[in-house]
């Protein structure tokens, strides 16, 4: 049993050591940020999509979302082992972000006709509050939502009417320093959305715009800067009831365990204080619980200890 346990622990430790060395190798050998000139194309890649309530549930964007298939769909973004472990499945898109060149007028990336099946898929995606993940400039992660659910109060119906809207326009807000992309994020234009409902097929024109702002952040610190901006842009929802329940549960469990240990230690200390004047033979007759009896059995000296030591010490050699 102990041999199997040792082998299992050894294999787990070896696996963790391998992953640590691999991650260290990836970080030390990370590719430098690409260098661009004004007007150069900054790549945007589709990655994954999944429900906001469960970040671990991810699907490939083009496999889950009815969207235009990019011209370079067969050309996948180069992935490293760390990206594969995180579930990234990036595919280059048709979005073109010209470096340090603003696009204020909406630019069409593709046109797509939503049939009834596609409308059903989008309705399910919006109900589940799906969030997408894109990569800008290879490793700058940007996130956003595909649509929104709107409930309009109604006098005749207590629950009100529910409408589902699909976002058709995305604004890319990018920041740069000299010849490098530092950060990027996506926002939606609420004036450019369509209502989804069953009936006739819907022709959709997906558009986007790009704005660039110069910052003084070094290219070596761009990932940390980008992550901070990404966290600030996420909607935060504090579940106060769950937090309060967890806090009260921790306090109760801690108090209960403290009470039990205090009671047991107080009784043991009082009993052992009374047994200080008792002889060794009287101590052996004390009815201690299991682990205390085991302690006495392990450290109890055997009878004829000198003879036992001599036999163990010399008898093995005679054999």
GROMACS .gro file of C-alpha atoms in nm:
model
  319
    1UNK     CA    1   0.000   0.000   0.000
    2UNK     CA    2   0.276   0.242   0.099
    3UNK     CA    3   0.474   0.154  -0.212
    4UNK     CA    4   0.174   0.233  -0.436
    5UNK     CA    5   0.108   0.554  -0.247
    6UNK     CA    6   0.470   0.661  -0.281
    7UNK     CA    7   0.467   0.584  -0.652
    8UNK     CA    8   0.147   0.787  -0.699
    9UNK     CA    9   0.283   1.085  -0.507
   10UNK     CA   10   0.607   1.065  -0.701
   11UNK     CA   11   0.429   1.064  -1.037
   12UNK     CA   12   0.211   1.363  -0.937
   13UNK     CA   13   0.513   1.561  -0.823
   14UNK     CA   14   0.697   1.474  -1.143
   15UNK     CA   15   0.398   1.594  -1.350
   16UNK     CA   16   0.379   1.923  -1.162
   17UNK     CA   17   0.753   1.970  -1.200
   18UNK     CA   18   0.724   1.908  -1.574
   19UNK     CA   19   0.443   2.164  -1.608
   20UNK     CA   20   0.638   2.419  -1.404
   21UNK     CA   21   0.946   2.377  -1.624
   22UNK     CA   22   0.728   2.396  -1.937
   23UNK     CA   23   0.556   2.717  -1.823
   24UNK     CA   24   0.890   2.870  -1.728
   25UNK     CA   25   1.027   2.778  -2.070
   26UNK     CA   26   0.726   2.934  -2.244
   27UNK     CA   27   0.755   3.257  -2.049
   28UNK     CA   28   1.128   3.287  -2.103
   29UNK     CA   29   1.094   3.215  -2.474
   30UNK     CA   30   0.781   3.421  -2.543
   31UNK     CA   31   0.775   3.583  -2.883
   32UNK     CA   32   0.839   3.959  -2.881
   33UNK     CA   33   0.555   4.193  -2.976
   34UNK     CA   34   0.536   4.246  -3.354
   35UNK     CA   35   0.650   4.580  -3.488
   36UNK     CA   36   0.415   4.773  -3.717
   37UNK     CA   37   0.427   5.078  -3.934
   38UNK     CA   38   0.134   5.310  -3.997
   39UNK     CA   39  -0.130   5.128  -4.204
   40UNK     CA   40   0.003   4.776  -4.142
   41UNK     CA   41  -0.263   4.513  -4.074
   42UNK     CA   42  -0.297   4.406  -3.711
   43UNK     CA   43  -0.445   4.052  -3.701
   44UNK     CA   44  -0.763   3.965  -3.513
   45UNK     CA   45  -0.840   3.599  -3.437
   46UNK     CA   46  -1.163   3.435  -3.326
   47UNK     CA   47  -1.102   3.221  -3.019
   48UNK     CA   48  -1.381   3.085  -2.799
   49UNK     CA   49  -1.730   3.160  -2.676
   50UNK     CA   50  -1.912   3.046  -2.364
   51UNK     CA   51  -2.158   3.142  -2.089
   52UNK     CA   52  -2.049   3.425  -1.863
   53UNK     CA   53  -2.163   3.235  -1.551
   54UNK     CA   54  -1.925   2.945  -1.623
   55UNK     CA   55  -1.583   3.055  -1.754
   56UNK     CA   56  -1.471   2.691  -1.782
   57UNK     CA   57  -1.737   2.609  -2.045
   58UNK     CA   58  -1.585   2.714  -2.375
   59UNK     CA   59  -1.657   2.635  -2.738
   60UNK     CA   60  -1.482   2.728  -3.059
   61UNK     CA   61  -1.636   3.054  -3.181
   62UNK     CA   62  -1.717   2.947  -3.536
   63UNK     CA   63  -1.855   2.611  -3.423
   64UNK     CA   64  -2.106   2.769  -3.184
   65UNK     CA   65  -2.192   3.107  -3.337
   66UNK     CA   66  -2.361   3.150  -3.679
   67UNK     CA   67  -2.112   3.385  -3.836
   68UNK     CA   68  -1.937   3.446  -4.165
   69UNK     CA   69  -1.662   3.196  -4.232
   70UNK     CA   70  -1.333   3.390  -4.271
   71UNK     CA   71  -1.138   3.365  -4.591
   72UNK     CA   72  -0.842   3.234  -4.388
   73UNK     CA   73  -1.050   2.993  -4.180
   74UNK     CA   74  -0.810   2.709  -4.256
   75UNK     CA   75  -0.519   2.919  -4.131
   76UNK     CA   76  -0.515   2.883  -3.755
   77UNK     CA   77  -0.327   3.103  -3.516
   78UNK     CA   78   0.001   2.950  -3.402
   79UNK     CA   79  -0.063   2.802  -3.059
   80UNK     CA   80   0.177   2.699  -2.789
   81UNK     CA   81   0.131   2.428  -2.530
   82UNK     CA   82   0.005   2.675  -2.270
   83UNK     CA   83  -0.270   2.800  -2.505
   84UNK     CA   84  -0.378   2.444  -2.582
   85UNK     CA   85  -0.403   2.365  -2.210
   86UNK     CA   86  -0.622   2.675  -2.162
   87UNK     CA   87  -0.861   2.558  -2.435
   88UNK     CA   88  -0.771   2.826  -2.693
   89UNK     CA   89  -0.871   2.747  -3.053
   90UNK     CA   90  -0.791   3.068  -3.237
   91UNK     CA   91  -0.869   3.116  -3.608
   92UNK     CA   92  -0.772   3.426  -3.805
   93UNK     CA   93  -1.070   3.647  -3.890
   94UNK     CA   94  -1.145   3.897  -4.167
   95UNK     CA   95  -1.127   4.196  -3.931
   96UNK     CA   96  -0.852   4.429  -4.050
   97UNK     CA   97  -0.716   4.681  -3.800
   98UNK     CA   98  -0.479   4.922  -3.978
   99UNK     CA   99  -0.211   5.024  -3.731
  100UNK     CA  100  -0.240   5.383  -3.610
  101UNK     CA  101  -0.516   5.452  -3.861
  102UNK     CA  102  -0.865   5.535  -3.740
  103UNK     CA  103  -1.175   5.400  -3.912
  104UNK     CA  104  -1.466   5.615  -3.799
  105UNK     CA  105  -1.715   5.513  -4.064
  106UNK     CA  106  -1.854   5.160  -4.013
  107UNK     CA  107  -1.666   4.911  -4.226
  108UNK     CA  108  -1.842   4.593  -4.335
  109UNK     CA  109  -1.661   4.274  -4.249
  110UNK     CA  110  -1.926   4.043  -4.398
  111UNK     CA  111  -2.295   3.997  -4.469
  112UNK     CA  112  -2.484   3.701  -4.335
  113UNK     CA  113  -2.841   3.579  -4.369
  114UNK     CA  114  -2.987   3.434  -4.051
  115UNK     CA  115  -3.225   3.147  -4.120
  116UNK     CA  116  -3.461   3.012  -3.855
  117UNK     CA  117  -3.200   2.772  -3.720
  118UNK     CA  118  -2.942   3.051  -3.690
  119UNK     CA  119  -3.198   3.273  -3.515
  120UNK     CA  120  -3.266   2.991  -3.268
  121UNK     CA  121  -2.895   2.954  -3.199
  122UNK     CA  122  -2.853   3.326  -3.137
  123UNK     CA  123  -3.155   3.332  -2.906
  124UNK     CA  124  -3.005   3.053  -2.696
  125UNK     CA  125  -2.669   3.229  -2.692
  126UNK     CA  126  -2.821   3.557  -2.573
  127UNK     CA  127  -3.039   3.384  -2.310
  128UNK     CA  128  -2.730   3.214  -2.168
  129UNK     CA  129  -2.541   3.546  -2.176
  130UNK     CA  130  -2.255   3.412  -2.387
  131UNK     CA  131  -1.925   3.602  -2.394
  132UNK     CA  132  -1.677   3.576  -2.680
  133UNK     CA  133  -1.298   3.593  -2.674
  134UNK     CA  134  -1.086   3.738  -2.954
  135UNK     CA  135  -0.711   3.778  -2.986
  136UNK     CA  136  -0.573   4.106  -3.120
  137UNK     CA  137  -0.207   4.116  -3.222
  138UNK     CA  138  -0.168   3.745  -3.142
  139UNK     CA  139  -0.190   3.754  -2.761
  140UNK     CA  140  -0.403   4.052  -2.651
  141UNK     CA  141  -0.728   3.900  -2.528
  142UNK     CA  142  -1.047   4.101  -2.582
  143UNK     CA  143  -1.396   4.001  -2.470
  144UNK     CA  144  -1.751   4.109  -2.535
  145UNK     CA  145  -2.113   3.999  -2.560
  146UNK     CA  146  -2.300   3.900  -2.875
  147UNK     CA  147  -2.635   4.050  -2.780
  148UNK     CA  148  -2.865   4.148  -2.497
  149UNK     CA  149  -3.198   4.048  -2.347
  150UNK     CA  150  -3.444   4.327  -2.274
  151UNK     CA  151  -3.761   4.293  -2.068
  152UNK     CA  152  -4.029   4.558  -2.121
  153UNK     CA  153  -4.293   4.595  -1.847
  154UNK     CA  154  -4.649   4.531  -1.958
  155UNK     CA  155  -4.974   4.623  -1.784
  156UNK     CA  156  -5.153   4.311  -1.906
  157UNK     CA  157  -4.866   4.074  -1.825
  158UNK     CA  158  -4.685   4.073  -1.492
  159UNK     CA  159  -4.368   3.930  -1.642
  160UNK     CA  160  -4.361   4.173  -1.933
  161UNK     CA  161  -4.245   4.121  -2.290
  162UNK     CA  162  -3.894   3.992  -2.361
  163UNK     CA  163  -3.697   4.109  -2.663
  164UNK     CA  164  -3.365   3.979  -2.789
  165UNK     CA  165  -3.122   4.203  -2.976
  166UNK     CA  166  -2.811   4.104  -3.172
  167UNK     CA  167  -2.513   4.339  -3.180
  168UNK     CA  168  -2.399   4.396  -3.537
  169UNK     CA  169  -2.130   4.661  -3.482
  170UNK     CA  170  -1.815   4.645  -3.269
  171UNK     CA  171  -1.580   4.930  -3.185
  172UNK     CA  172  -1.213   4.838  -3.148
  173UNK     CA  173  -1.042   5.083  -2.911
  174UNK     CA  174  -0.668   5.022  -2.941
  175UNK     CA  175  -0.367   5.187  -2.781
  176UNK     CA  176  -0.012   5.199  -2.916
  177UNK     CA  177   0.334   5.320  -2.834
  178UNK     CA  178   0.573   5.393  -3.120
  179UNK     CA  179   0.552   5.088  -3.348
  180UNK     CA  180   0.384   4.847  -3.103
  181UNK     CA  181   0.026   4.766  -3.004
  182UNK     CA  182  -0.010   4.803  -2.628
  183UNK     CA  183  -0.375   4.727  -2.555
  184UNK     CA  184  -0.714   4.684  -2.717
  185UNK     CA  185  -1.075   4.642  -2.610
  186UNK     CA  186  -1.415   4.602  -2.776
  187UNK     CA  187  -1.736   4.794  -2.717
  188UNK     CA  188  -2.074   4.772  -2.888
  189UNK     CA  189  -2.282   5.039  -3.056
  190UNK     CA  190  -2.634   5.011  -2.916
  191UNK     CA  191  -2.768   5.210  -3.210
  192UNK     CA  192  -2.663   4.929  -3.443
  193UNK     CA  193  -2.852   4.624  -3.324
  194UNK     CA  194  -3.133   4.415  -3.466
  195UNK     CA  195  -3.422   4.240  -3.298
  196UNK     CA  196  -3.428   3.862  -3.328
  197UNK     CA  197  -3.761   3.693  -3.376
  198UNK     CA  198  -3.892   3.394  -3.562
  199UNK     CA  199  -4.063   3.435  -3.897
  200UNK     CA  200  -3.868   3.555  -4.195
  201UNK     CA  201  -3.496   3.519  -4.250
  202UNK     CA  202  -3.292   3.821  -4.143
  203UNK     CA  203  -3.013   3.972  -4.352
  204UNK     CA  204  -2.737   4.103  -4.125
  205UNK     CA  205  -2.441   4.324  -4.210
  206UNK     CA  206  -2.166   4.294  -3.949
  207UNK     CA  207  -1.958   4.613  -3.927
  208UNK     CA  208  -1.679   4.755  -3.713
  209UNK     CA  209  -1.477   5.067  -3.649
  210UNK     CA  210  -1.128   5.132  -3.512
  211UNK     CA  211  -0.982   5.411  -3.300
  212UNK     CA  212  -0.619   5.445  -3.189
  213UNK     CA  213  -0.476   5.634  -2.892
  214UNK     CA  214  -0.109   5.678  -2.806
  215UNK     CA  215   0.012   5.585  -2.458
  216UNK     CA  216   0.351   5.593  -2.286
  217UNK     CA  217   0.345   5.231  -2.165
  218UNK     CA  218   0.652   5.029  -2.257
  219UNK     CA  219   0.605   4.735  -2.489
  220UNK     CA  220   0.762   4.510  -2.224
  221UNK     CA  221   0.479   4.598  -1.983
  222UNK     CA  222   0.196   4.577  -2.235
  223UNK     CA  223   0.052   4.244  -2.114
  224UNK     CA  224   0.027   4.361  -1.753
  225UNK     CA  225  -0.124   4.692  -1.865
  226UNK     CA  226  -0.370   4.516  -2.094
  227UNK     CA  227  -0.481   4.269  -1.826
  228UNK     CA  228  -0.548   4.552  -1.582
  229UNK     CA  229  -0.763   4.736  -1.834
  230UNK     CA  230  -0.943   4.413  -1.922
  231UNK     CA  231  -1.028   4.346  -1.557
  232UNK     CA  232  -1.155   4.700  -1.508
  233UNK     CA  233  -1.387   4.670  -1.808
  234UNK     CA  234  -1.551   4.350  -1.679
  235UNK     CA  235  -1.891   4.384  -1.514
  236UNK     CA  236  -1.863   4.304  -1.145
  237UNK     CA  237  -2.151   4.141  -0.962
  238UNK     CA  238  -2.105   4.080  -0.591
  239UNK     CA  239  -2.327   3.805  -0.449
  240UNK     CA  240  -2.369   3.947  -0.101
  241UNK     CA  241  -2.601   3.671   0.022
  242UNK     CA  242  -2.358   3.395  -0.075
  243UNK     CA  243  -2.069   3.588   0.078
  244UNK     CA  244  -2.259   3.637   0.403
  245UNK     CA  245  -2.360   3.270   0.418
  246UNK     CA  246  -2.002   3.157   0.362
  247UNK     CA  247  -1.871   3.397   0.626
  248UNK     CA  248  -2.125   3.281   0.886
  249UNK     CA  249  -2.056   2.915   0.804
  250UNK     CA  250  -1.681   2.963   0.855
  251UNK     CA  251  -1.740   3.131   1.191
  252UNK     CA  252  -1.975   2.855   1.311
  253UNK     CA  253  -1.744   2.572   1.205
  254UNK     CA  254  -1.445   2.744   1.365
  255UNK     CA  255  -1.635   2.801   1.690
  256UNK     CA  256  -1.760   2.439   1.698
  257UNK     CA  257  -1.414   2.290   1.641
  258UNK     CA  258  -1.263   2.524   1.901
  259UNK     CA  259  -1.530   2.425   2.154
  260UNK     CA  260  -1.474   2.052   2.100
  261UNK     CA  261  -1.095   2.075   2.128
  262UNK     CA  262  -1.116   2.300   2.433
  263UNK     CA  263  -1.350   2.060   2.613
  264UNK     CA  264  -1.134   1.755   2.538
  265UNK     CA  265  -0.809   1.926   2.636
  266UNK     CA  266  -0.959   2.061   2.959
  267UNK     CA  267  -1.074   1.713   3.064
  268UNK     CA  268  -0.742   1.552   2.973
  269UNK     CA  269  -0.541   1.815   3.157
  270UNK     CA  270  -0.754   1.776   3.469
  271UNK     CA  271  -0.731   1.396   3.462
  272UNK     CA  272  -0.356   1.388   3.403
  273UNK     CA  273  -0.305   1.638   3.682
  274UNK     CA  274  -0.474   1.391   3.920
  275UNK     CA  275  -0.259   1.102   3.791
  276UNK     CA  276   0.075   1.270   3.859
  277UNK     CA  277   0.108   1.097   4.195
  278UNK     CA  278   0.001   0.754   4.066
  279UNK     CA  279   0.253   0.472   4.011
  280UNK     CA  280   0.351   0.332   3.671
  281UNK     CA  281   0.130   0.023   3.718
  282UNK     CA  282  -0.167   0.242   3.795
  283UNK     CA  283  -0.105   0.449   3.481
  284UNK     CA  284  -0.121   0.139   3.262
  285UNK     CA  285  -0.473   0.069   3.383
  286UNK     CA  286  -0.603   0.413   3.287
  287UNK     CA  287  -0.874   0.383   3.023
  288UNK     CA  288  -0.745   0.623   2.755
  289UNK     CA  289  -0.901   0.649   2.412
  290UNK     CA  290  -0.758   0.474   2.106
  291UNK     CA  291  -0.477   0.701   1.993
  292UNK     CA  292  -0.347   0.739   2.350
  293UNK     CA  293  -0.344   0.360   2.400
  294UNK     CA  294  -0.152   0.326   2.076
  295UNK     CA  295   0.102   0.577   2.204
  296UNK     CA  296   0.158   0.367   2.518
  297UNK     CA  297   0.188   0.042   2.320
  298UNK     CA  298   0.443   0.185   2.079
  299UNK     CA  299   0.674   0.333   2.342
  300UNK     CA  300   0.631   0.057   2.607
  301UNK     CA  301   0.959  -0.122   2.686
  302UNK     CA  302   0.947  -0.503   2.643
  303UNK     CA  303   1.035  -0.740   2.930
  304UNK     CA  304   1.401  -0.853   2.952
  305UNK     CA  305   1.507  -0.561   2.737
  306UNK     CA  306   1.879  -0.646   2.763
  307UNK     CA  307   1.827  -1.001   2.639
  308UNK     CA  308   1.601  -0.874   2.359
  309UNK     CA  309   1.864  -0.622   2.249
  310UNK     CA  310   2.140  -0.883   2.254
  311UNK     CA  311   1.939  -1.130   2.045
  312UNK     CA  312   1.847  -0.863   1.790
  313UNK     CA  313   2.200  -0.729   1.777
  314UNK     CA  314   2.396  -1.056   1.750
  315UNK     CA  315   2.141  -1.315   1.647
  316UNK     CA  316   2.106  -1.165   1.300
  317UNK     CA  317   2.476  -1.202   1.242
  318UNK     CA  318   2.467  -1.567   1.353
  319UNK     CA  319   2.195  -1.638   1.095
   0.00000   0.00000   0.00000
